Coordinates of C-alpha atoms in Angstrom, one line a residue:
Chain A
M1 CA 27.0 28.5 -4.2
Q2 CA 24.4 26.9 -6.5
Q3 CA 23.7 23.2 -6.6
T4 CA 25.3 21.3 -9.6
I5 CA 23.4 18.7 -11.5
N6 CA 24.3 16.3 -14.1
L7 CA 22.9 17.9 -17.2
H8 CA 21.6 14.6 -18.5
D9 CA 19.5 14.2 -15.3
R10 CA 18.2 17.8 -15.6
D11 CA 16.9 17.0 -19.1
E12 CA 15.5 13.6 -18.3
L13 CA 14.0 14.2 -14.8
I14 CA 13.4 18.0 -14.3
A15 CA 12.5 19.2 -17.7
P16 CA 9.3 17.0 -17.9
L17 CA 7.9 18.7 -14.8
Y18 CA 7.3 21.9 -16.7
Q19 CA 5.8 20.2 -19.8
F20 CA 1.9 20.1 -19.5
D21 CA 1.5 18.1 -22.6
R22 CA -1.6 16.4 -24.1
K23 CA -0.6 13.1 -22.4
F24 CA -0.9 14.8 -19.0
W25 CA -4.3 16.4 -19.6
T26 CA -5.7 13.3 -21.2
T27 CA -4.6 11.3 -18.0
L28 CA -6.2 13.9 -15.9
V29 CA -9.5 13.9 -17.8
V30 CA -9.6 10.0 -17.8
L31 CA -9.1 10.1 -14.1
I32 CA -11.7 12.6 -13.4
V33 CA -14.2 10.6 -15.4
I34 CA -13.4 7.5 -13.2
I35 CA -13.7 9.6 -10.0
A36 CA -16.7 11.6 -10.8
P37 CA -19.5 8.9 -10.6
G38 CA -18.3 7.7 -7.3
M39 CA -18.2 11.3 -5.9
L40 CA -21.7 12.1 -7.2
L41 CA -23.0 8.9 -5.5
Y42 CA -21.2 9.8 -2.4
A43 CA -22.8 13.2 -2.4
R44 CA -26.1 11.3 -2.7
Q45 CA -25.2 9.2 0.2
L46 CA -24.4 12.3 2.3
V47 CA -28.0 13.6 1.4
L48 CA -29.9 10.4 1.8
G49 CA -27.8 8.6 4.4
L50 CA -26.1 5.2 4.6
G51 CA -29.4 3.5 3.5
V52 CA -28.2 3.8 -0.1
T53 CA -25.5 1.3 0.9
D54 CA -26.0 -2.3 2.0
L55 CA -24.5 -1.4 5.4
N56 CA -26.8 -2.4 8.3
R57 CA -26.6 -4.3 11.6
P58 CA -24.6 -6.5 11.9
V59 CA -22.7 -5.7 8.7
F60 CA -21.7 -2.2 9.7
W61 CA -18.4 -2.4 7.8
G62 CA -18.5 -3.3 4.2
A63 CA -16.7 -2.4 1.0
Y64 CA -15.5 0.9 2.5
L65 CA -13.7 -0.9 5.4
V66 CA -12.4 -3.5 3.0
N67 CA -10.8 -0.6 1.0
F68 CA -9.5 0.9 4.2
I69 CA -7.6 -2.2 5.4
F70 CA -6.4 -2.7 1.8
L71 CA -5.1 0.9 1.5
I72 CA -3.4 1.0 4.8
G73 CA -1.8 -2.2 3.8
I74 CA -0.3 -0.8 0.7
A75 CA 0.5 2.3 2.6
M76 CA 2.3 0.3 5.2
A77 CA 4.6 -1.4 2.7
G78 CA 5.8 1.8 0.9
T79 CA 7.8 3.6 3.5
V80 CA 8.7 0.4 5.5
I81 CA 10.2 -1.1 2.3
S82 CA 12.0 2.2 1.6
A83 CA 13.1 2.5 5.2
V84 CA 14.5 -1.1 5.6
L85 CA 16.4 -0.8 2.2
Q86 CA 17.7 2.6 3.3
L87 CA 19.0 1.2 6.6
L88 CA 20.5 -1.8 5.0
K89 CA 22.2 0.5 2.4
V90 CA 20.8 -1.4 -0.5
N91 CA 22.0 0.3 -3.6
W92 CA 19.2 -0.6 -6.1
R93 CA 16.6 1.1 -3.8
R94 CA 17.6 4.5 -4.9
P95 CA 15.4 5.0 -8.0
I96 CA 12.3 3.7 -6.2
T97 CA 12.4 5.2 -2.7
R98 CA 10.4 8.2 -3.6
I99 CA 7.7 6.4 -5.4
A100 CA 7.5 4.0 -2.4
E101 CA 7.2 6.8 0.1
S102 CA 4.7 8.9 -1.9
L103 CA 2.6 5.7 -2.2
T104 CA 2.4 5.5 1.6
V105 CA 1.2 9.1 2.0
F106 CA -1.4 8.9 -0.8
G107 CA -2.5 5.4 0.5
L108 CA -3.0 6.7 4.0
M109 CA -5.0 9.8 2.8
T110 CA -7.4 7.6 0.7
A111 CA -7.7 5.2 3.6
G112 CA -8.7 8.0 5.9
L113 CA -11.4 8.9 3.4
Q114 CA -12.9 5.4 3.7
I115 CA -13.5 5.8 7.5
I116 CA -15.3 9.2 6.8
M117 CA -17.4 7.5 4.2
D118 CA -18.2 4.5 6.4
M119 CA -19.4 6.9 9.2
G120 CA -22.1 8.1 7.0
R121 CA -22.0 11.6 8.6
P122 CA -18.6 13.1 8.4
D123 CA -19.2 15.5 11.3
R124 CA -19.3 12.3 13.6
L125 CA -15.5 12.0 13.2
V126 CA -15.2 14.9 15.7
F127 CA -17.2 12.7 18.3
T128 CA -14.5 10.1 18.1
L129 CA -12.1 12.6 19.5
L130 CA -14.4 14.6 21.8
Y131 CA -15.8 11.3 23.4
G132 CA -13.0 9.0 22.6
R133 CA -11.8 6.8 25.5
L134 CA -8.4 5.2 25.7
Q135 CA -10.0 1.7 25.7
A136 CA -11.7 2.4 22.4
P137 CA -9.8 0.4 19.6
L138 CA -11.0 2.8 17.0
L139 CA -9.1 5.5 18.8
W140 CA -5.9 3.4 18.7
D141 CA -6.4 3.2 15.0
I142 CA -6.8 7.0 14.7
A143 CA -3.7 7.6 16.8
S144 CA -1.7 5.1 14.7
L145 CA -2.9 6.3 11.4
T146 CA -2.3 10.0 12.2
L147 CA 1.1 9.3 13.5
Y148 CA 2.1 7.2 10.6
L149 CA 0.6 9.7 8.1
L150 CA 2.7 12.6 9.7
T151 CA 5.8 10.5 9.9
A152 CA 5.4 9.3 6.3
I153 CA 4.9 12.9 5.0
F154 CA 8.0 14.0 7.0
A155 CA 10.1 11.1 5.6
L156 CA 9.0 12.0 2.1
Y157 CA 9.8 15.7 2.6
L158 CA 13.2 15.1 4.2
Q159 CA 14.2 13.1 1.3
L160 CA 12.8 15.7 -1.2
I161 CA 14.7 18.8 0.3
P162 CA 17.9 18.5 -1.8
D163 CA 15.8 17.9 -5.0
I164 CA 13.5 20.8 -4.3
A165 CA 16.7 23.0 -3.9
L166 CA 17.7 21.7 -7.4
L167 CA 14.3 22.6 -8.7
R168 CA 14.6 26.1 -7.2
D169 CA 18.1 26.6 -8.8
T170 CA 17.4 25.2 -12.1
S171 CA 13.8 26.1 -12.9
P172 CA 13.5 27.6 -16.4
A173 CA 12.8 31.4 -16.9
S174 CA 9.4 30.5 -18.3
A175 CA 8.4 28.6 -15.0
P176 CA 5.5 30.4 -13.2
L177 CA 6.5 32.6 -10.3
W178 CA 4.3 30.9 -7.8
R179 CA 6.1 27.7 -8.5
K180 CA 9.5 29.3 -8.1
K181 CA 8.3 30.7 -4.8
L182 CA 7.0 27.4 -3.7
Y183 CA 10.4 25.6 -4.4
S184 CA 12.2 28.5 -2.6
I185 CA 10.2 28.1 0.5
L186 CA 10.1 24.3 0.6
S187 CA 13.8 24.0 0.0
L188 CA 14.5 25.7 3.4
G189 CA 17.5 27.5 2.2
W190 CA 19.3 24.4 1.3
T191 CA 22.8 24.9 -0.1
G192 CA 24.2 21.4 -0.1
A193 CA 26.8 22.3 2.5
K194 CA 28.6 19.4 4.1
E195 CA 27.1 20.1 7.5
Q196 CA 23.5 20.3 6.0
W197 CA 24.1 17.0 4.5
R198 CA 25.3 15.4 7.7
R199 CA 22.3 16.6 9.5
L200 CA 19.9 15.5 6.8
E201 CA 21.4 12.0 6.7
K202 CA 21.2 11.8 10.4
A203 CA 17.5 12.8 10.3
I204 CA 16.7 10.3 7.6
T205 CA 18.4 7.5 9.4
V206 CA 16.4 8.3 12.7
V207 CA 13.1 8.7 10.8
S208 CA 13.8 5.2 8.9
V209 CA 14.3 3.6 12.3
F210 CA 11.1 5.1 13.9
I211 CA 8.8 4.6 10.9
I212 CA 9.2 0.7 10.8
P213 CA 7.6 0.1 14.2
I214 CA 5.0 2.9 13.6
G215 CA 4.1 1.2 10.2
I216 CA 3.8 -2.2 11.7
S217 CA 1.8 -0.8 14.7
L218 CA -0.8 0.6 12.2
H219 CA -1.7 -2.7 10.7
T220 CA -1.5 -4.7 13.9
V221 CA -3.7 -2.2 15.6
T222 CA -6.4 -2.8 13.0
S223 CA -6.2 -6.4 13.5
W224 CA -6.5 -5.9 17.3
L225 CA -9.5 -3.8 16.6
F226 CA -11.0 -6.8 15.0
S227 CA -10.0 -9.2 17.8
T228 CA -11.5 -7.0 20.6
T229 CA -15.0 -7.4 19.0
V230 CA -14.8 -11.0 20.1
Q231 CA -16.3 -12.1 16.8
P232 CA -15.7 -15.7 15.2
G233 CA -12.9 -15.6 12.6
W234 CA -11.2 -12.5 14.2
K235 CA -9.7 -13.9 17.4
S236 CA -6.7 -15.7 15.8
T237 CA -3.4 -14.8 17.5
I238 CA -1.8 -14.8 14.1
L239 CA -4.1 -12.1 12.7
G240 CA -1.6 -9.3 13.5
P241 CA 1.4 -10.8 11.6
Y242 CA -0.9 -12.0 8.9
F243 CA -2.1 -8.4 8.2
V244 CA 1.4 -7.2 8.2
V245 CA 2.7 -9.8 5.8
G246 CA -0.3 -9.2 3.5
A247 CA 0.4 -5.5 3.7
I248 CA 3.9 -5.8 2.6
F249 CA 2.9 -8.3 -0.1
S250 CA 0.3 -6.1 -1.6
G251 CA 2.5 -3.0 -1.1
I252 CA 5.3 -4.4 -3.1
G253 CA 2.7 -5.3 -5.8
L254 CA 1.4 -1.6 -6.0
L255 CA 5.1 -0.4 -6.0
F256 CA 5.7 -2.6 -9.1
I257 CA 2.7 -1.2 -10.8
A258 CA 3.4 2.4 -9.8
T259 CA 6.9 2.4 -11.0
T260 CA 6.0 0.7 -14.2
F261 CA 3.2 3.3 -14.7
A262 CA 5.8 6.0 -14.1
R263 CA 8.2 4.3 -16.6
Q264 CA 5.5 4.3 -19.2
Y265 CA 4.4 7.8 -18.5
N266 CA 8.0 9.3 -18.7
K267 CA 10.1 7.0 -21.0
H268 CA 13.2 8.5 -19.7
L269 CA 12.7 6.8 -16.4
K270 CA 13.6 3.4 -18.1
E271 CA 17.2 4.4 -17.9
Y272 CA 16.9 4.8 -14.0
I273 CA 14.4 2.1 -13.1
T274 CA 16.0 -0.9 -14.8
E275 CA 15.1 -4.7 -15.0
S276 CA 17.4 -5.3 -12.0
F277 CA 14.9 -3.5 -9.7
Y278 CA 12.3 -5.9 -10.8
T279 CA 14.6 -8.9 -10.3
N280 CA 15.8 -7.9 -6.8
L281 CA 12.5 -6.7 -5.3
G282 CA 10.9 -9.7 -7.1
W283 CA 12.8 -12.0 -4.7
I284 CA 11.3 -10.3 -1.7
F285 CA 8.0 -10.5 -3.4
I286 CA 8.4 -14.3 -3.8
V287 CA 9.4 -14.7 -0.1
M288 CA 6.3 -12.6 1.0
S289 CA 4.1 -14.8 -1.2
A290 CA 5.5 -18.0 0.5
V291 CA 4.9 -16.5 4.1
W292 CA 1.4 -15.3 3.0
F293 CA 0.6 -18.9 1.8
Y294 CA 1.8 -20.3 5.1
F295 CA -0.3 -18.0 7.2
T296 CA -3.4 -18.5 5.1
L297 CA -2.9 -22.4 5.5
N298 CA -2.5 -21.8 9.3
E299 CA -5.6 -19.6 9.4
T300 CA -7.7 -22.2 7.5
L301 CA -6.3 -25.5 9.0
V302 CA -6.7 -24.6 12.7
V303 CA -10.3 -23.6 12.3
V304 CA -11.1 -26.6 10.1
T305 CA -9.6 -29.1 12.5
E306 CA -11.1 -27.7 15.7
Q307 CA -14.6 -27.3 14.2
E308 CA -15.5 -25.0 16.9
T309 CA -19.3 -24.1 16.8
L310 CA -19.0 -20.3 16.2
E311 CA -15.8 -20.3 14.2
F312 CA -16.6 -23.2 11.7
P313 CA -19.6 -21.6 10.0
V314 CA -17.5 -18.6 9.2
M315 CA -14.8 -20.8 7.6
A316 CA -17.4 -23.0 5.9
S317 CA -19.0 -19.9 4.2
K318 CA -15.6 -19.3 2.7
L319 CA -14.7 -22.9 1.7
F320 CA -18.1 -23.9 0.3
G321 CA -20.6 -21.2 1.0
E322 CA -21.5 -17.8 -0.3
F323 CA -17.9 -16.5 0.0
A324 CA -16.3 -19.5 -1.8
P325 CA -15.9 -17.6 -5.1
A326 CA -14.0 -14.8 -3.4
F327 CA -11.9 -17.3 -1.3
W328 CA -11.1 -19.6 -4.0
G329 CA -10.6 -16.7 -6.5
M330 CA -8.0 -15.2 -4.1
I331 CA -6.2 -18.6 -3.8
I332 CA -6.2 -19.0 -7.6
L333 CA -4.9 -15.4 -8.2
M334 CA -2.2 -15.9 -5.6
I335 CA -1.1 -19.2 -7.0
A336 CA -1.0 -17.7 -10.5
A337 CA 1.0 -14.7 -9.3
T338 CA 3.5 -16.9 -7.5
W339 CA 3.9 -19.1 -10.5
I340 CA 4.5 -16.1 -12.8
L341 CA 7.2 -14.9 -10.4
V342 CA 8.9 -18.2 -9.7
A343 CA 8.5 -20.3 -12.8
P344 CA 10.5 -18.1 -15.3
K345 CA 13.6 -18.6 -13.0
F346 CA 13.6 -22.4 -13.6
V347 CA 13.0 -22.6 -17.4
S348 CA 15.7 -22.3 -20.0
D349 CA 15.7 -19.6 -22.7
K350 CA 15.9 -22.2 -25.5
P351 CA 12.7 -22.5 -27.7
T352 CA 10.8 -25.7 -27.3
R353 CA 8.3 -27.7 -29.4
N354 CA 6.6 -29.2 -26.4
P355 CA 2.9 -28.1 -26.7
L356 CA 2.6 -27.8 -23.1
F357 CA 4.9 -24.8 -23.1
Q358 CA 3.3 -23.0 -26.0
T359 CA 1.7 -19.5 -25.4
A360 CA -1.3 -20.5 -27.5
T361 CA -1.9 -23.5 -25.2
G362 CA -1.7 -21.3 -22.1
L363 CA -4.1 -18.8 -23.5
V364 CA -6.7 -21.3 -24.6
A365 CA -6.5 -23.1 -21.2
T366 CA -6.7 -19.8 -19.4
A367 CA -9.9 -18.8 -21.3
I368 CA -11.6 -22.2 -20.8
S369 CA -10.6 -22.3 -17.0
I370 CA -12.2 -18.8 -16.5
V371 CA -15.4 -20.0 -18.1
I372 CA -15.4 -23.0 -15.9
F373 CA -14.7 -20.9 -12.7
F374 CA -17.7 -18.7 -13.5
L375 CA -19.8 -21.7 -14.2
L376 CA -19.0 -23.0 -10.8
W377 CA -19.5 -19.5 -9.3
L378 CA -23.0 -19.1 -10.8
R379 CA -24.1 -22.5 -9.3
L380 CA -26.5 -23.1 -12.3
P381 CA -29.3 -25.8 -11.4
A382 CA -28.4 -27.8 -14.6
L383 CA -24.9 -28.2 -13.3
A384 CA -25.8 -28.8 -9.7
A385 CA -25.3 -32.6 -9.7
P386 CA -22.3 -33.5 -7.5
A387 CA -20.7 -35.7 -10.4
I388 CA -20.9 -32.7 -12.8
Q389 CA -19.5 -30.5 -10.1
S390 CA -16.6 -32.8 -9.5
I391 CA -15.8 -33.1 -13.2
L392 CA -15.9 -29.3 -13.5
I393 CA -13.5 -28.8 -10.6
F394 CA -11.2 -31.4 -12.0
A395 CA -11.2 -29.9 -15.5
F396 CA -10.6 -26.5 -13.9
I397 CA -7.5 -27.7 -12.0
V398 CA -6.1 -29.5 -15.1
L399 CA -6.7 -26.6 -17.4
F400 CA -5.3 -24.1 -14.8
I401 CA -2.0 -26.1 -14.7
F402 CA -2.0 -26.1 -18.5
A403 CA -2.5 -22.4 -18.5
L404 CA 0.4 -21.8 -16.1
L405 CA 2.8 -24.1 -18.0
G406 CA 1.8 -22.5 -21.3
V407 CA 2.6 -18.9 -20.4
T408 CA 6.0 -19.7 -18.6
K409 CA 8.2 -19.3 -21.7
W410 CA 6.4 -16.1 -22.6
M411 CA 7.0 -14.7 -19.1
K412 CA 10.7 -15.7 -19.3
T413 CA 11.4 -13.1 -21.9
R414 CA 9.2 -10.3 -20.4
I415 CA 10.2 -9.9 -16.8
I416 CA 8.6 -6.4 -16.4
T417 CA 5.3 -7.4 -18.0
S418 CA 5.1 -10.7 -16.1
T419 CA 5.9 -8.9 -12.8
V420 CA 3.2 -6.3 -13.4
I421 CA 0.6 -9.1 -14.2
A422 CA 1.7 -10.9 -11.0
S423 CA 1.4 -7.7 -9.1
A424 CA -2.1 -7.0 -10.5
F425 CA -3.1 -10.6 -9.4
V426 CA -1.7 -10.0 -5.9
L427 CA -3.4 -6.7 -5.5
F428 CA -6.8 -8.1 -6.5
G429 CA -6.1 -11.2 -4.5
M430 CA -5.3 -9.2 -1.5
W431 CA -8.4 -7.0 -1.8
L432 CA -10.4 -10.2 -1.8
E433 CA -8.5 -11.4 1.2
R434 CA -9.5 -8.3 3.1
W435 CA -13.1 -9.0 1.9
N436 CA -12.7 -12.6 3.1
I437 CA -11.6 -11.5 6.5
L438 CA -14.3 -8.9 7.1
L439 CA -17.5 -10.1 5.5
P440 CA -17.9 -13.8 6.4
T441 CA -17.4 -12.9 10.1
L442 CA -20.0 -10.0 10.0
T443 CA -22.5 -12.0 8.1
H444 CA -22.0 -14.9 10.6
A445 CA -21.8 -12.8 13.8
R446 CA -21.9 -14.3 17.2
L447 CA -25.3 -14.6 19.0
I448 CA -27.5 -13.0 16.2
P449 CA -29.1 -14.5 13.0
Y450 CA -26.9 -14.9 9.9
T451 CA -27.4 -12.3 7.2
T452 CA -26.0 -11.3 3.7
Y453 CA -24.2 -8.3 2.3
N454 CA -24.2 -7.2 -1.3
P455 CA -22.4 -4.0 -2.0
T456 CA -24.7 -1.4 -3.8
I457 CA -23.8 0.6 -6.8
T458 CA -22.9 3.5 -4.5
E459 CA -20.2 1.3 -2.7
I460 CA -18.9 -0.1 -5.9
A461 CA -18.6 3.4 -7.6
V462 CA -16.9 5.0 -4.4
T463 CA -14.5 2.0 -4.4
I464 CA -13.6 2.8 -8.1
S465 CA -13.4 6.5 -7.3
T466 CA -11.0 5.8 -4.4
F467 CA -8.4 4.1 -6.6
G468 CA -8.9 6.9 -9.2
I469 CA -8.1 9.4 -6.4
L470 CA -5.0 7.5 -5.5
T471 CA -3.8 7.5 -9.1
L472 CA -4.7 11.2 -9.4
M473 CA -2.7 12.2 -6.4
F474 CA 0.3 10.2 -7.8
V475 CA 0.0 11.9 -11.3
V476 CA -0.4 15.5 -9.9
F477 CA 2.4 15.1 -7.4
Y478 CA 4.9 13.9 -9.9
K479 CA 4.1 16.9 -12.1
F480 CA 5.6 19.1 -9.4
F481 CA 8.4 16.9 -7.9
P482 CA 10.7 14.4 -9.6
S483 CA 9.6 10.8 -9.2
I484 CA 13.2 9.7 -8.9
S485 CA 15.4 10.9 -5.9
I486 CA 18.0 12.6 -8.0
W487 CA 20.6 13.1 -5.3
E488 CA 20.3 9.5 -4.2
V489 CA 20.8 8.3 -7.9
E490 CA 23.9 10.5 -8.3
E491 CA 25.2 9.3 -5.0
G492 CA 24.7 5.8 -6.1
R493 CA 26.7 6.5 -9.3
A494 CA 29.4 8.0 -7.4
L495 CA 29.7 5.0 -5.1
E496 CA 29.7 2.6 -8.0
A497 CA 32.4 4.6 -9.8
D498 CA 34.5 4.6 -6.5
S499 CA 34.2 0.8 -6.1
T500 CA 35.2 0.2 -9.8
H501 CA 38.4 2.3 -9.5
Chain B
M1 CA -6.2 -10.6 48.0
N2 CA -7.9 -7.2 47.6
F3 CA -9.8 -6.3 44.4
P4 CA -7.3 -4.3 42.3
L5 CA -9.7 -1.3 41.9
E6 CA -9.4 -0.6 45.6
Q7 CA -5.9 0.6 44.9
P8 CA -5.6 4.3 43.9
L9 CA -3.1 3.3 41.0
F10 CA -5.7 1.0 39.4
Q11 CA -8.5 3.6 40.1
F12 CA -6.3 6.1 38.2
F13 CA -5.8 3.6 35.3
H14 CA -9.6 2.9 35.3
W15 CA -10.2 6.7 35.0
L16 CA -7.6 7.0 32.3
I17 CA -9.0 4.5 30.0
N18 CA -12.7 5.1 30.7
T19 CA -13.0 8.9 30.7
P20 CA -14.4 10.4 27.4
G21 CA -12.0 12.9 25.8
V22 CA -8.9 11.5 27.5
G23 CA -8.3 9.4 24.4
A24 CA -8.4 12.6 22.2
A25 CA -6.0 14.2 24.6
V26 CA -3.5 11.3 24.2
V27 CA -3.9 11.4 20.4
G28 CA -3.3 15.2 20.6
L29 CA -0.3 14.7 22.7
L30 CA 1.2 12.1 20.3
V31 CA 0.5 14.3 17.3
G32 CA 1.9 17.4 19.2
V33 CA 5.1 15.6 20.1
A34 CA 5.5 14.3 16.5
V35 CA 4.8 17.6 14.9
T36 CA 7.1 19.5 17.2
S37 CA 9.9 17.1 16.8
F38 CA 9.6 17.2 13.0
V39 CA 9.5 21.1 13.0
L40 CA 12.6 21.3 15.2
T41 CA 14.5 18.7 13.1
L42 CA 13.7 20.7 10.0
R43 CA 15.0 24.0 11.7
W44 CA 18.0 22.1 12.9
I45 CA 18.8 21.1 9.2
A46 CA 18.0 24.5 7.9
S47 CA 20.2 26.3 10.4
A48 CA 23.3 24.3 9.7
K49 CA 26.1 26.8 9.3
S50 CA 29.2 25.8 7.3
G51 CA 32.4 27.8 7.1
E52 CA 33.0 26.3 3.7
Q53 CA 31.5 27.6 0.4
E54 CA 31.6 24.2 -1.1
S55 CA 28.3 22.7 -2.3
Y56 CA 27.7 19.0 -2.8
P57 CA 25.0 17.5 -5.0
Y58 CA 25.0 14.5 -2.7
P59 CA 26.4 13.5 0.7
P60 CA 30.2 14.1 0.7
R61 CA 32.2 11.1 1.6
H62 CA 35.1 11.4 4.1

């Protein structure tokens, strides 16, 4: 017997998969234009060697490794969030589970690319296995990443099987033969029989249980990898949980951006991914933000109070030195993101004449505070006097507060836009956080002279390319598979209908 | 107290973590076990035989 599907869902979710319209091709071309320069410069790096980057002893990890940690972070969150919500039987998870799980798979794939790029010679990857010893932390990372990637692909595939069977049974006559064959093979002869559903549900539950510790292991193993190098700034016992919290925080941010991108790309999805998802996941986002601030304070406070000879210069470079713009930039972005998420929940809908809560005030204050931030960053000799510096910092803080107050009312009425803005701030802030963990230590390494690191055009272009590749995978994948788990949504509707009767 | 490496068990552990290639074998073992269990799970789902001809678009509730 053939699968049945709500006709409305078929029109909204399956029909667009066969429409290769102008929007799709334009997106593809734009992404290729974004990816191409980085790939060309990477090809140049393959020919000329790592000398085209600023990687050298002791800074042997630079922008590529920052990208790696950032990407495994967002990857960790996707499936773990989906698995936790699945096990807790949270109903609003249904429209977003597939996007979350696919982000994990694509995030891990692009993260793996960073390791290959950082090695300089890709053929050296084989050596890590041929000569890898169990005591090597890099090997633990490879084991964890491989296992997580395989499990994430499996989790995504398990959840896709009933929808692939739908695609097999409902594909239009004009659909290419290879596509029909692909769906037929991938559906594994799924008929939707009771026993098949029982087994599938059991498998999904078991995988959900296993994937949570595997995901957590991936990020904590990376933090152990740092700790075992016995470098200042990387020996904190809190580094593992700090990495995990940051990962979930940035992962939720990317999930918000990806779902909003999907909603904009296919307008029909607005009916499935509603504001309630933004509100509900927004609460978890706020909690993660609070925990992240607590850990950051902990990391900073302990080092500052102990003033240990090796640790303190690393922290000082973040607080007042060459990494201060990245550190304070991260803090400002996170404060702004948290405000954007929290403040609208405490203001009323009524219009106000108070100039502090006018959007214009907020925008003007934002513009001026950005100018002041860059003036402080550039450290112009004319503004180097301590009194002028103090005035600039004070003016920045006041204007920053005005900026936050000014945009509050505007955000109140635009929950999706404001969540996306907060997510973008969090993502950029978390990338800077990874930068602030890695580079201050490597440039202030133990027992050798301090050095500097400035990413070259190759590293910058490859970084941009990486995020282009991530987006490209997302766009292409969702041209072949529905971005919403159709059977889960239908099940949710049925459960809702049952509970109302 | 004797130095732990005088004991065969610790000598084995020392060999285990210090021998090049053993790490790869462990990664291979992990990957092998994972892939095998995934394939067997998929086979188990695909092989579900049901007497009834009923087809459900989502998991049936009892």
